[in-house]
PDB file of C-alpha atoms and ligand atoms in Angstrom:
ATOM      1  CA  MET A 132      -8.755   2.356 -18.269  1.00 88.00           C
ATOM      2  CA  PRO A 133      -6.173   3.704 -15.822  1.00 91.00           C
ATOM      3  CA  VAL A 134      -3.956   6.393 -17.304  1.00 91.00           C
ATOM      4  CA  ILE A 135      -0.160   6.308 -17.443  1.00 92.00           C
ATOM      5  CA  ALA A 136       2.103   9.327 -17.359  1.00 92.00           C
ATOM      6  CA  PRO A 137       5.030   7.739 -19.276  1.00 91.00           C
ATOM      7  CA  GLU A 138       7.477  10.464 -18.242  1.00 92.00           C
ATOM      8  CA  LYS A 139       7.012   9.485 -14.587  1.00 93.00           C
ATOM      9  CA  CYS A 140       7.310   5.719 -15.113  1.00 94.00           C
ATOM     10  CA  ASN A 141      10.651   4.267 -13.987  1.00 93.00           C
ATOM     11  CA  GLY A 142       9.954   0.815 -15.393  1.00 93.00           C
ATOM     12  CA  CYS A 143       9.988  -0.940 -12.022  1.00 94.00           C
ATOM     13  CA  GLY A 144       7.134  -3.258 -13.070  1.00 94.00           C
ATOM     14  CA  LEU A 145       5.382  -3.317  -9.688  1.00 95.00           C
ATOM     15  CA  CYS A 146       2.029  -2.361 -11.239  1.00 95.00           C
ATOM     16  CA  VAL A 147       2.332  -5.206 -13.757  1.00 94.00           C
ATOM     17  CA  SER A 148       3.000  -7.655 -10.923  1.00 94.00           C
ATOM     18  CA  VAL A 149      -0.162  -6.765  -8.991  1.00 95.00           C
ATOM     19  CA  CYS A 150      -2.648  -6.422 -11.864  1.00 94.00           C
ATOM     20  CA  TYR A 151      -4.833  -9.510 -12.049  1.00 90.00           C
ATOM     21  CA  CYS A 152      -6.351  -8.779 -15.462  1.00 90.00           C
ATOM     22  CA  HIS A 153      -3.108  -8.437 -17.437  1.00 89.00           C
ATOM     23  CA  ALA A 154      -4.057  -4.990 -18.634  1.00 91.00           C
ATOM     24  CA  LEU A 155      -0.566  -3.695 -18.010  1.00 92.00           C
ATOM     25  CA  ILE A 156       2.409  -4.708 -20.091  1.00 90.00           C
ATOM     26  CA  MET A 157       5.969  -3.491 -20.260  1.00 90.00           C
ATOM     27  CA  VAL A 158       7.065  -2.061 -23.595  1.00 88.00           C
ATOM     28  CA  ASP A 159      10.601  -0.666 -23.814  1.00 87.00           C
ATOM     29  CA  ASN A 160      10.754  -0.352 -20.045  1.00 88.00           C
ATOM     30  CA  ILE A 161       7.615   1.748 -19.831  1.00 88.00           C
ATOM     31  CA  VAL A 162       4.242   0.469 -18.835  1.00 89.00           C
ATOM     32  CA  THR A 163       1.578   0.412 -21.483  1.00 87.00           C
ATOM     33  CA  ILE A 164      -2.069  -0.214 -20.825  1.00 87.00           C
ATOM     34  CA  ILE A 165      -4.157  -2.378 -23.046  1.00 83.00           C
ATOM     35  CA  GLU A 166      -7.900  -1.985 -23.195  1.00 78.00           C
ATOM     36  CA  ILE A 167      -9.347  -4.890 -21.227  1.00 79.00           C
ATOM     37  CA  GLU A 168     -12.873  -5.420 -20.035  1.00 78.00           C
ATOM     38  CA  ASP A 169     -11.830  -7.344 -16.954  1.00 84.00           C
ATOM     39  CA  CYS A 170     -10.217  -4.363 -15.268  1.00 90.00           C
ATOM     40  CA  GLY A 171     -12.295  -4.073 -12.114  1.00 87.00           C
ATOM     41  CA  TRP A 172     -10.847  -0.663 -11.182  1.00 91.00           C
ATOM     42  CA  CYS A 173      -9.285  -2.206  -8.095  1.00 92.00           C
ATOM     43  CA  THR A 174      -6.777   0.718  -8.156  1.00 93.00           C
ATOM     44  CA  GLN A 175      -3.979  -1.528  -6.911  1.00 93.00           C
ATOM     45  CA  CYS A 176      -1.730  -0.448  -9.782  1.00 95.00           C
ATOM     46  CA  GLU A 177      -2.074   3.150  -8.585  1.00 95.00           C
ATOM     47  CA  ALA A 178      -1.528   2.123  -4.959  1.00 94.00           C
ATOM     48  CA  VAL A 179       1.770   0.333  -5.578  1.00 96.00           C
ATOM     49  CA  CYS A 180       3.329   2.751  -8.075  1.00 95.00           C
ATOM     50  CA  PRO A 181       6.241   4.442  -6.295  1.00 95.00           C
ATOM     51  CA  THR A 182       6.325   7.422  -8.661  1.00 95.00           C
ATOM     52  CA  GLY A 183       2.642   8.266  -9.058  1.00 92.00           C
ATOM     53  CA  ALA A 184       2.740   7.402 -12.758  1.00 94.00           C
ATOM     54  CA  ILE A 185      -0.621   5.590 -12.838  1.00 94.00           C
ATOM     55  CA  SER A 186      -3.978   7.149 -12.114  1.00 93.00           C
ATOM     56  CA  CYS A 187      -7.271   5.377 -11.651  1.00 94.00           C
ATOM     57  CA  ALA A 188      -9.614   8.332 -11.579  1.00 94.00           C
ATOM     58  CA  PHE A 189     -13.205   8.158 -10.426  1.00 94.00           C
ATOM     59  CA  GLU A 190     -16.073  10.022 -11.934  1.00 91.00           C
ATOM     60  CA  ILE A 191     -18.407  11.248  -9.236  1.00 92.00           C
ATOM     61  CA  VAL A 192     -22.071  11.345 -10.183  1.00 89.00           C
ATOM     62  CA  ILE A 193     -25.286  11.945  -8.317  1.00 87.00           C
ATOM     63  CA  GLU A 194     -28.028   9.433  -8.879  1.00 83.00           C
ATOM     64  CA  GLU A 195     -31.311  11.209  -9.383  1.00 74.00           C
ATOM     65  CA  HIS A 196     -34.347   9.483  -7.982  1.00 64.00           C
TER      66      HIS A 196
ATOM     67  CA  MET B  59      19.913 -18.581  -4.722  1.00 57.00           C
ATOM     68  CA  ALA B  60      21.661 -15.574  -6.168  1.00 76.00           C
ATOM     69  CA  ILE B  61      21.403 -12.602  -3.905  1.00 80.00           C
ATOM     70  CA  GLN B  62      22.811  -9.502  -5.514  1.00 83.00           C
ATOM     71  CA  LEU B  63      25.140  -7.594  -3.254  1.00 86.00           C
ATOM     72  CA  GLU B  64      24.096  -4.357  -4.951  1.00 87.00           C
ATOM     73  CA  PHE B  65      20.528  -5.107  -3.996  1.00 92.00           C
ATOM     74  CA  LEU B  66      21.492  -5.759  -0.358  1.00 93.00           C
ATOM     75  CA  GLN B  67      23.399  -2.505  -0.355  1.00 92.00           C
ATOM     76  CA  SER B  68      20.287  -0.652  -1.532  1.00 92.00           C
ATOM     77  CA  ILE B  69      18.275  -1.901   1.455  1.00 95.00           C
ATOM     78  CA  PRO B  70      18.127   0.917   4.045  1.00 95.00           C
ATOM     79  CA  TYR B  71      18.908  -1.600   6.804  1.00 94.00           C
ATOM     80  CA  PHE B  72      22.303  -2.320   5.289  1.00 95.00           C
ATOM     81  CA  SER B  73      23.336   1.053   3.944  1.00 93.00           C
ATOM     82  CA  GLY B  74      26.932   1.968   4.667  1.00 93.00           C
ATOM     83  CA  LEU B  75      28.123  -1.657   4.877  1.00 94.00           C
ATOM     84  CA  GLY B  76      31.011  -2.892   2.761  1.00 93.00           C
ATOM     85  CA  PRO B  77      31.087  -5.985   0.517  1.00 93.00           C
ATOM     86  CA  ALA B  78      32.710  -8.202   3.165  1.00 93.00           C
ATOM     87  CA  GLU B  79      30.052  -7.358   5.742  1.00 94.00           C
ATOM     88  CA  LEU B  80      27.244  -7.804   3.221  1.00 95.00           C
ATOM     89  CA  HIS B  81      28.713 -11.183   2.290  1.00 94.00           C
ATOM     90  CA  SER B  82      28.474 -12.456   5.830  1.00 94.00           C
ATOM     91  CA  ILE B  83      24.926 -11.118   6.195  1.00 95.00           C
ATOM     92  CA  GLU B  84      23.990 -12.751   2.891  1.00 95.00           C
ATOM     93  CA  LYS B  85      24.751 -16.157   4.420  1.00 94.00           C
ATOM     94  CA  LEU B  86      22.024 -15.611   7.012  1.00 95.00           C
ATOM     95  CA  ILE B  87      19.333 -14.773   4.470  1.00 95.00           C
ATOM     96  CA  PHE B  88      16.719 -17.265   3.363  1.00 95.00           C
ATOM     97  CA  GLU B  89      14.530 -16.778   0.334  1.00 96.00           C
ATOM     98  CA  LYS B  90      10.788 -17.238   0.239  1.00 96.00           C
ATOM     99  CA  THR B  91       8.361 -16.795  -2.638  1.00 97.00           C
ATOM    100  CA  ALA B  92       4.617 -16.291  -2.600  1.00 97.00           C
ATOM    101  CA  GLU B  93       1.886 -16.052  -5.177  1.00 95.00           C
ATOM    102  CA  ARG B  94      -0.697 -13.301  -5.557  1.00 94.00           C
ATOM    103  CA  GLY B  95      -3.037 -13.202  -2.593  1.00 93.00           C
ATOM    104  CA  GLU B  96      -0.959 -15.537  -0.454  1.00 96.00           C
ATOM    105  CA  ILE B  97      -0.778 -14.608   3.221  1.00 97.00           C
ATOM    106  CA  VAL B  98       2.886 -14.535   4.156  1.00 97.00           C
ATOM    107  CA  LEU B  99       2.416 -13.566   7.806  1.00 96.00           C
ATOM    108  CA  LEU B 100      -0.582 -13.854  10.047  1.00 96.00           C
ATOM    109  CA  GLU B 101      -1.350 -11.332  12.763  1.00 95.00           C
ATOM    110  CA  GLY B 102      -0.971 -12.822  16.254  1.00 94.00           C
ATOM    111  CA  GLU B 103       1.263 -15.712  15.241  1.00 95.00           C
ATOM    112  CA  PRO B 104       4.723 -16.038  16.761  1.00 94.00           C
ATOM    113  CA  ALA B 105       7.249 -14.084  14.696  1.00 93.00           C
ATOM    114  CA  ASP B 106       9.796 -16.168  12.831  1.00 91.00           C
ATOM    115  CA  GLY B 107      11.829 -13.350  11.375  1.00 94.00           C
ATOM    116  CA  LEU B 108      12.318 -10.091   9.620  1.00 96.00           C
ATOM    117  CA  TYR B 109      11.512  -9.789   5.918  1.00 97.00           C
ATOM    118  CA  PHE B 110      12.656  -7.651   3.035  1.00 97.00           C
ATOM    119  CA  VAL B 111      10.790  -7.499  -0.252  1.00 96.00           C
ATOM    120  CA  ALA B 112      13.197  -8.494  -3.039  1.00 95.00           C
ATOM    121  CA  SER B 113      10.651  -8.259  -5.860  1.00 95.00           C
ATOM    122  CA  GLY B 114       6.932  -7.551  -6.052  1.00 95.00           C
ATOM    123  CA  VAL B 115       4.776  -5.786  -3.468  1.00 95.00           C
ATOM    124  CA  VAL B 116       3.435  -6.870  -0.080  1.00 96.00           C
ATOM    125  CA  LYS B 117       0.630  -5.224   1.807  1.00 95.00           C
ATOM    126  CA  VAL B 118       0.703  -5.121   5.585  1.00 95.00           C
ATOM    127  CA  PHE B 119      -2.733  -4.829   7.138  1.00 93.00           C
ATOM    128  CA  LYS B 120      -4.835  -5.340  10.218  1.00 90.00           C
ATOM    129  CA  THR B 121      -8.283  -6.871  10.294  1.00 87.00           C
ATOM    130  CA  SER B 122     -10.945  -5.687  12.722  1.00 81.00           C
ATOM    131  CA  ALA B 123     -13.320  -7.986  14.610  1.00 80.00           C
ATOM    132  CA  GLU B 124     -15.957  -7.218  11.948  1.00 77.00           C
ATOM    133  CA  GLY B 125     -13.565  -8.326   9.235  1.00 76.00           C
ATOM    134  CA  LYS B 126     -12.717  -4.836   8.006  1.00 77.00           C
ATOM    135  CA  GLU B 127      -9.250  -4.394   6.650  1.00 83.00           C
ATOM    136  CA  GLN B 128      -6.976  -1.428   7.172  1.00 85.00           C
ATOM    137  CA  ILE B 129      -3.805  -1.239   5.130  1.00 87.00           C
ATOM    138  CA  LEU B 130      -0.878  -0.026   7.210  1.00 90.00           C
ATOM    139  CA  HIS B 131       1.966  -0.212   4.716  1.00 90.00           C
ATOM    140  CA  ILE B 132       2.531  -1.002   1.066  1.00 91.00           C
ATOM    141  CA  VAL B 133       5.976  -2.610   1.111  1.00 95.00           C
ATOM    142  CA  ARG B 134       8.058  -2.269  -2.054  1.00 94.00           C
ATOM    143  CA  PRO B 135      11.436  -3.780  -3.044  1.00 94.00           C
ATOM    144  CA  GLY B 136      14.185  -2.982  -0.540  1.00 94.00           C
ATOM    145  CA  GLU B 137      11.739  -2.218   2.255  1.00 95.00           C
ATOM    146  CA  SER B 138      11.235  -4.370   5.337  1.00 96.00           C
ATOM    147  CA  PHE B 139       8.264  -5.656   7.283  1.00 97.00           C
ATOM    148  CA  ASN B 140       7.686  -7.507  10.549  1.00 96.00           C
ATOM    149  CA  ASP B 141      10.517  -5.548  12.163  1.00 94.00           C
ATOM    150  CA  VAL B 142       8.740  -4.874  15.452  1.00 93.00           C
ATOM    151  CA  PRO B 143       8.282  -8.424  16.818  1.00 94.00           C
ATOM    152  CA  VAL B 144      11.838  -9.284  15.922  1.00 93.00           C
ATOM    153  CA  PHE B 145      12.983  -6.587  18.302  1.00 92.00           C
ATOM    154  CA  ASP B 146      10.357  -6.746  21.043  1.00 92.00           C
ATOM    155  CA  GLY B 147       9.887 -10.509  21.092  1.00 91.00           C
ATOM    156  CA  GLY B 148       6.108 -10.342  20.640  1.00 93.00           C
ATOM    157  CA  SER B 149       3.865 -11.886  18.005  1.00 95.00           C
ATOM    158  CA  ASN B 150       3.295 -10.551  14.471  1.00 95.00           C
ATOM    159  CA  PRO B 151       1.494  -7.223  14.960  1.00 94.00           C
ATOM    160  CA  ALA B 152      -0.184  -7.333  11.530  1.00 95.00           C
ATOM    161  CA  SER B 153      -0.761  -9.682   8.629  1.00 96.00           C
ATOM    162  CA  ALA B 154       1.093  -9.488   5.339  1.00 97.00           C
ATOM    163  CA  GLN B 155      -0.196 -10.538   1.949  1.00 96.00           C
ATOM    164  CA  ALA B 156       1.471 -10.775  -1.451  1.00 96.00           C
ATOM    165  CA  MET B 157      -0.225  -8.345  -3.871  1.00 94.00           C
ATOM    166  CA  GLY B 158       1.272 -10.207  -6.834  1.00 94.00           C
ATOM    167  CA  PRO B 159       4.047 -12.780  -7.171  1.00 96.00           C
ATOM    168  CA  VAL B 160       6.728 -11.819  -4.658  1.00 96.00           C
ATOM    169  CA  THR B 161      10.198 -12.863  -3.589  1.00 96.00           C
ATOM    170  CA  LEU B 162      11.169 -12.172  -0.001  1.00 97.00           C
ATOM    171  CA  TYR B 163      14.461 -12.277   1.824  1.00 97.00           C
ATOM    172  CA  GLY B 164      14.091 -13.275   5.438  1.00 96.00           C
ATOM    173  CA  ILE B 165      16.441 -13.288   8.405  1.00 96.00           C
ATOM    174  CA  ARG B 166      15.549 -15.374  11.417  1.00 95.00           C
ATOM    175  CA  LYS B 167      15.087 -13.593  14.684  1.00 93.00           C
ATOM    176  CA  SER B 168      18.151 -15.069  16.360  1.00 92.00           C
ATOM    177  CA  ASN B 169      20.265 -14.134  13.351  1.00 95.00           C
ATOM    178  CA  VAL B 170      19.012 -10.560  13.439  1.00 94.00           C
ATOM    179  CA  GLU B 171      20.466 -10.302  16.923  1.00 92.00           C
ATOM    180  CA  THR B 172      23.798 -11.584  15.651  1.00 93.00           C
ATOM    181  CA  VAL B 173      23.831  -9.028  12.836  1.00 94.00           C
ATOM    182  CA  LEU B 174      23.090  -6.185  15.250  1.00 94.00           C
ATOM    183  CA  ARG B 175      25.845  -7.266  17.600  1.00 93.00           C
ATOM    184  CA  ASP B 176      28.405  -7.685  14.858  1.00 94.00           C
ATOM    185  CA  TYR B 177      27.532  -4.578  12.853  1.00 94.00           C
ATOM    186  CA  PRO B 178      26.562  -1.578  14.979  1.00 94.00           C
ATOM    187  CA  GLN B 179      25.995   0.426  11.792  1.00 94.00           C
ATOM    188  CA  VAL B 180      22.940  -1.744  11.149  1.00 95.00           C
ATOM    189  CA  ALA B 181      21.531  -0.774  14.564  1.00 95.00           C
ATOM    190  CA  LEU B 182      21.780   2.886  13.591  1.00 95.00           C
ATOM    191  CA  ASN B 183      20.067   2.166  10.282  1.00 96.00           C
ATOM    192  CA  VAL B 184      17.300   0.260  12.063  1.00 96.00           C
ATOM    193  CA  ILE B 185      16.581   3.239  14.283  1.00 95.00           C
ATOM    194  CA  ARG B 186      16.087   5.393  11.216  1.00 95.00           C
ATOM    195  CA  VAL B 187      13.832   2.822   9.509  1.00 95.00           C
ATOM    196  CA  LEU B 188      11.707   2.351  12.630  1.00 95.00           C
ATOM    197  CA  ALA B 189      11.445   6.103  13.187  1.00 96.00           C
ATOM    198  CA  ASP B 190      10.080   6.480   9.656  1.00 93.00           C
ATOM    199  CA  LYS B 191       7.535   3.768  10.304  1.00 93.00           C
ATOM    200  CA  VAL B 192       6.445   5.299  13.581  1.00 93.00           C
ATOM    201  CA  ARG B 193       5.958   8.645  11.881  1.00 92.00           C
ATOM    202  CA  HIS B 194       3.821   7.047   9.161  1.00 89.00           C
ATOM    203  CA  LEU B 195       1.729   5.126  11.707  1.00 90.00           C
ATOM    204  CA  VAL B 196       1.209   8.168  13.933  1.00 88.00           C
ATOM    205  CA  SER B 197      -0.310  10.140  11.092  1.00 83.00           C
ATOM    206  CA  LEU B 198      -2.437   7.147  10.111  1.00 84.00           C
ATOM    207  CA  VAL B 199      -3.717   6.786  13.687  1.00 83.00           C
ATOM    208  CA  GLU B 200      -4.525  10.464  13.831  1.00 78.00           C
ATOM    209  CA  ASP B 201      -6.635  10.262  10.686  1.00 77.00           C
ATOM    210  CA  LEU B 202      -8.334   6.986  11.524  1.00 76.00           C
ATOM    211  CA  SER B 203      -9.297   8.010  15.024  1.00 72.00           C
ATOM    212  CA  PHE B 204     -11.016  11.264  14.051  1.00 69.00           C
ATOM    213  CA  LYS B 205     -14.340  10.905  12.357  1.00 65.00           C
ATOM    214  CA  HIS B 206     -14.008  14.131  10.443  1.00 79.00           C
ATOM    215  CA  VAL B 207     -11.921  12.495   7.725  1.00 86.00           C
ATOM    216  CA  ILE B 208     -15.019  10.623   6.507  1.00 90.00           C
ATOM    217  CA  GLY B 209     -16.863  13.953   6.599  1.00 91.00           C
ATOM    218  CA  ARG B 210     -14.115  15.589   4.565  1.00 90.00           C
ATOM    219  CA  VAL B 211     -14.230  12.819   1.971  1.00 93.00           C
ATOM    220  CA  ALA B 212     -18.035  13.115   1.856  1.00 93.00           C
ATOM    221  CA  LYS B 213     -17.717  16.866   1.287  1.00 91.00           C
ATOM    222  CA  ILE B 214     -15.259  16.369  -1.580  1.00 92.00           C
ATOM    223  CA  LEU B 215     -17.642  13.919  -3.239  1.00 93.00           C
ATOM    224  CA  LEU B 216     -20.552  16.328  -2.983  1.00 90.00           C
ATOM    225  CA  GLU B 217     -18.554  19.304  -4.208  1.00 87.00           C
ATOM    226  CA  GLN B 218     -16.926  17.478  -7.089  1.00 87.00           C
ATOM    227  CA  ALA B 219     -19.958  15.602  -8.366  1.00 87.00           C
ATOM    228  CA  GLY B 220     -21.056  16.294 -11.904  1.00 76.00           C
ATOM    229  CA  ASP B 221     -24.464  17.936 -12.167  1.00 70.00           C
ATOM    230  CA  GLY B 222     -25.784  15.423 -14.654  1.00 65.00           C
ATOM    231  CA  LYS B 223     -25.354  17.781 -17.624  1.00 68.00           C
ATOM    232  CA  SER B 224     -21.621  18.300 -17.587  1.00 69.00           C
ATOM    233  CA  PRO B 225     -19.384  15.671 -16.018  1.00 69.00           C
ATOM    234  CA  GLY B 226     -17.395  16.694 -12.947  1.00 72.00           C
ATOM    235  CA  PRO B 227     -13.615  16.341 -12.772  1.00 80.00           C
ATOM    236  CA  ARG B 228     -12.292  12.824 -12.418  1.00 89.00           C
ATOM    237  CA  LEU B 229     -10.402  12.264  -9.200  1.00 93.00           C
ATOM    238  CA  THR B 230      -8.031   9.542  -8.060  1.00 94.00           C
ATOM    239  CA  GLN B 231      -7.969   8.302  -4.467  1.00 94.00           C
ATOM    240  CA  GLN B 232      -4.543   9.905  -4.252  1.00 90.00           C
ATOM    241  CA  GLU B 233      -5.982  13.275  -5.252  1.00 90.00           C
ATOM    242  CA  MET B 234      -8.891  12.945  -2.835  1.00 92.00           C
ATOM    243  CA  ALA B 235      -6.352  12.158  -0.116  1.00 90.00           C
ATOM    244  CA  GLY B 236      -4.452  15.326  -0.964  1.00 85.00           C
ATOM    245  CA  MET B 237      -7.657  17.382  -0.845  1.00 87.00           C
ATOM    246  CA  ALA B 238      -8.760  15.836   2.460  1.00 86.00           C
ATOM    247  CA  GLY B 239      -5.282  16.183   3.952  1.00 83.00           C
ATOM    248  CA  THR B 240      -4.975  12.483   4.658  1.00 87.00           C
ATOM    249  CA  ALA B 241      -3.366   9.293   3.367  1.00 86.00           C
ATOM    250  CA  ARG B 242      -4.627   7.288   0.408  1.00 89.00           C
ATOM    251  CA  GLU B 243      -5.273   4.301   2.697  1.00 88.00           C
ATOM    252  CA  VAL B 244      -7.684   6.395   4.748  1.00 89.00           C
ATOM    253  CA  VAL B 245      -9.615   7.528   1.667  1.00 92.00           C
ATOM    254  CA  GLY B 246     -10.072   3.911   0.585  1.00 91.00           C
ATOM    255  CA  ARG B 247     -11.480   3.061   3.959  1.00 88.00           C
ATOM    256  CA  SER B 248     -13.686   6.177   4.090  1.00 91.00           C
ATOM    257  CA  LEU B 249     -15.214   5.344   0.702  1.00 94.00           C
ATOM    258  CA  LYS B 250     -15.999   1.840   1.918  1.00 92.00           C
ATOM    259  CA  ALA B 251     -17.568   3.240   5.091  1.00 91.00           C
ATOM    260  CA  LEU B 252     -19.722   5.648   3.049  1.00 94.00           C
ATOM    261  CA  GLU B 253     -20.821   2.753   0.881  1.00 94.00           C
ATOM    262  CA  GLU B 254     -21.733   0.694   3.943  1.00 92.00           C
ATOM    263  CA  GLN B 255     -23.780   3.590   5.254  1.00 91.00           C
ATOM    264  CA  GLY B 256     -25.701   3.574   1.987  1.00 92.00           C
ATOM    265  CA  ALA B 257     -24.660   7.070   0.917  1.00 94.00           C
ATOM    266  CA  VAL B 258     -22.662   6.066  -2.153  1.00 95.00           C
ATOM    267  CA  ARG B 259     -22.189   3.105  -4.446  1.00 94.00           C
ATOM    268  CA  LEU B 260     -18.823   2.224  -5.944  1.00 93.00           C
ATOM    269  CA  ASP B 261     -19.492   1.227  -9.492  1.00 89.00           C
ATOM    270  CA  ARG B 262     -16.154   0.434 -11.091  1.00 89.00           C
ATOM    271  CA  HIS B 263     -14.687   3.806 -12.051  1.00 90.00           C
ATOM    272  CA  ARG B 264     -17.707   5.733 -10.823  1.00 91.00           C
ATOM    273  CA  ILE B 265     -18.664   6.837  -7.376  1.00 94.00           C
ATOM    274  CA  VAL B 266     -22.419   7.156  -7.480  1.00 93.00           C
ATOM    275  CA  ILE B 267     -23.963   9.315  -4.777  1.00 93.00           C
ATOM    276  CA  THR B 268     -27.120   7.379  -4.027  1.00 93.00           C
ATOM    277  CA  ASP B 269     -28.268   9.365  -1.019  1.00 93.00           C
ATOM    278  CA  LYS B 270     -27.346  13.031  -1.095  1.00 91.00           C
ATOM    279  CA  GLU B 271     -29.124  13.780   2.168  1.00 92.00           C
ATOM    280  CA  ALA B 272     -27.270  11.022   4.027  1.00 91.00           C
ATOM    281  CA  LEU B 273     -24.022  12.438   2.697  1.00 91.00           C
ATOM    282  CA  LYS B 274     -24.941  15.912   3.952  1.00 91.00           C
ATOM    283  CA  GLU B 275     -25.744  14.513   7.379  1.00 91.00           C
ATOM    284  CA  ILE B 276     -22.332  12.839   7.535  1.00 89.00           C
ATOM    285  CA  ILE B 277     -20.669  16.136   6.609  1.00 87.00           C
ATOM    286  CA  GLU B 278     -22.555  18.001   9.311  1.00 86.00           C
ATOM    287  CA  ALA B 279     -22.172  15.357  12.019  1.00 80.00           C
ATOM    288  CA  PRO B 280     -20.073  16.650  14.905  1.00 67.00           C
ATOM    289  CA  SER B 281     -16.708  14.932  15.053  1.00 57.00           C
TER     290      SER B 281
HETATM  291  S1  LIG C 475      -7.241  -1.062 -11.689  1.00 80.86           S
HETATM  292 FE1  LIG C 475      -6.685  -3.167 -11.049  1.00 80.86          FE
HETATM  293  S2  LIG C 475      -7.382  -4.462 -12.711  1.00 80.86           S
HETATM  294 FE2  LIG C 475      -7.366  -2.359 -13.524  1.00 80.86          FE
HETATM  295  S3  LIG C 475      -5.360  -2.114 -14.501  1.00 80.86           S
HETATM  296 FE3  LIG C 475      -5.132  -1.428 -12.359  1.00 80.86          FE
HETATM  297  S4  LIG C 475      -4.451  -3.251 -11.218  1.00 80.86           S
HETATM  298 FE4  LIG C 475      -5.243  -3.961 -13.206  1.00 80.86          FE
HETATM  299  S1  LIG C 476       4.593   0.887 -10.839  1.00 80.86           S
HETATM  300 FE1  LIG C 476       4.661   2.982 -11.695  1.00 80.86          FE
HETATM  301  S2  LIG C 476       6.834   3.352 -12.105  1.00 80.86           S
HETATM  302 FE2  LIG C 476       6.624   1.135 -11.814  1.00 80.86          FE
HETATM  303  S3  LIG C 476       6.309   0.309 -13.894  1.00 80.86           S
HETATM  304 FE3  LIG C 476       4.278   0.724 -13.053  1.00 80.86          FE
HETATM  305  S4  LIG C 476       3.771   2.814 -13.750  1.00 80.86           S
HETATM  306 FE4  LIG C 476       5.976   2.543 -14.014  1.00 80.86          FE
END
């Protein structure tokens, strides 16, 4: 799942508003991520976060033939 | 409709205005809501007004003839969009879509003119806002028009890929953008282009290099 840096989160809720799978919830004004299979790694939560508190990191692998 | 004066004051367009001035501007504002995915403005249509995001996020984008999308701006609360046609009288230069549920504050074109005439401070603010947007667009144009950004992204992928035994570092699009010296929007588009060329496959949180040789060719291609 995407990773939150709670110390950077300002509680604006923009990531929650764009996430279609309801993986992000607000707890005590800080975003918390719940494990959800439907997260399609759309990275929109990362794109809209004004403070860079969310990261959707990619693992880069080489497919061997 | 309850428009908060504090919110209006936080909008760069209206900074420096007092409560009385904000009150009279407030009367000209109409509210509009949209659901996730809803298109709030369509490129090429006549412009009806200027919009501010009150809550939620809007993405402003252009679509190419082949249906490819390029994000120009991610518009967050307090920020404006569709400014240009309101001032130059042309059609909407780009489309805008709600990324989640959004509330917008709009001001009709004719009313924008009234505000500018009555409050010269707003005109000064507008210059600053537009200058910022021009600066952002100029750097976007620079990156989109030179092919070497795709090559740089391809190089990062090849250099950062795990060797199969130990996993490589995990990178966000933001980090790749920093490494390639470009904007996040350009990385997103470069990854899609590499996928279309059959060099990589985006598999949820993995970028799978499916054709190493093709990737090398893209890196070496003259720009
Ligand atoms: S990547 Fe997309 S689906 Fe997953 S948590 Fe972020 S916004 Fe939600
Ligand atoms: S968008 Fe960023 S700052 Fe805002 S609530 Fe989400 S993680 Fe926090």
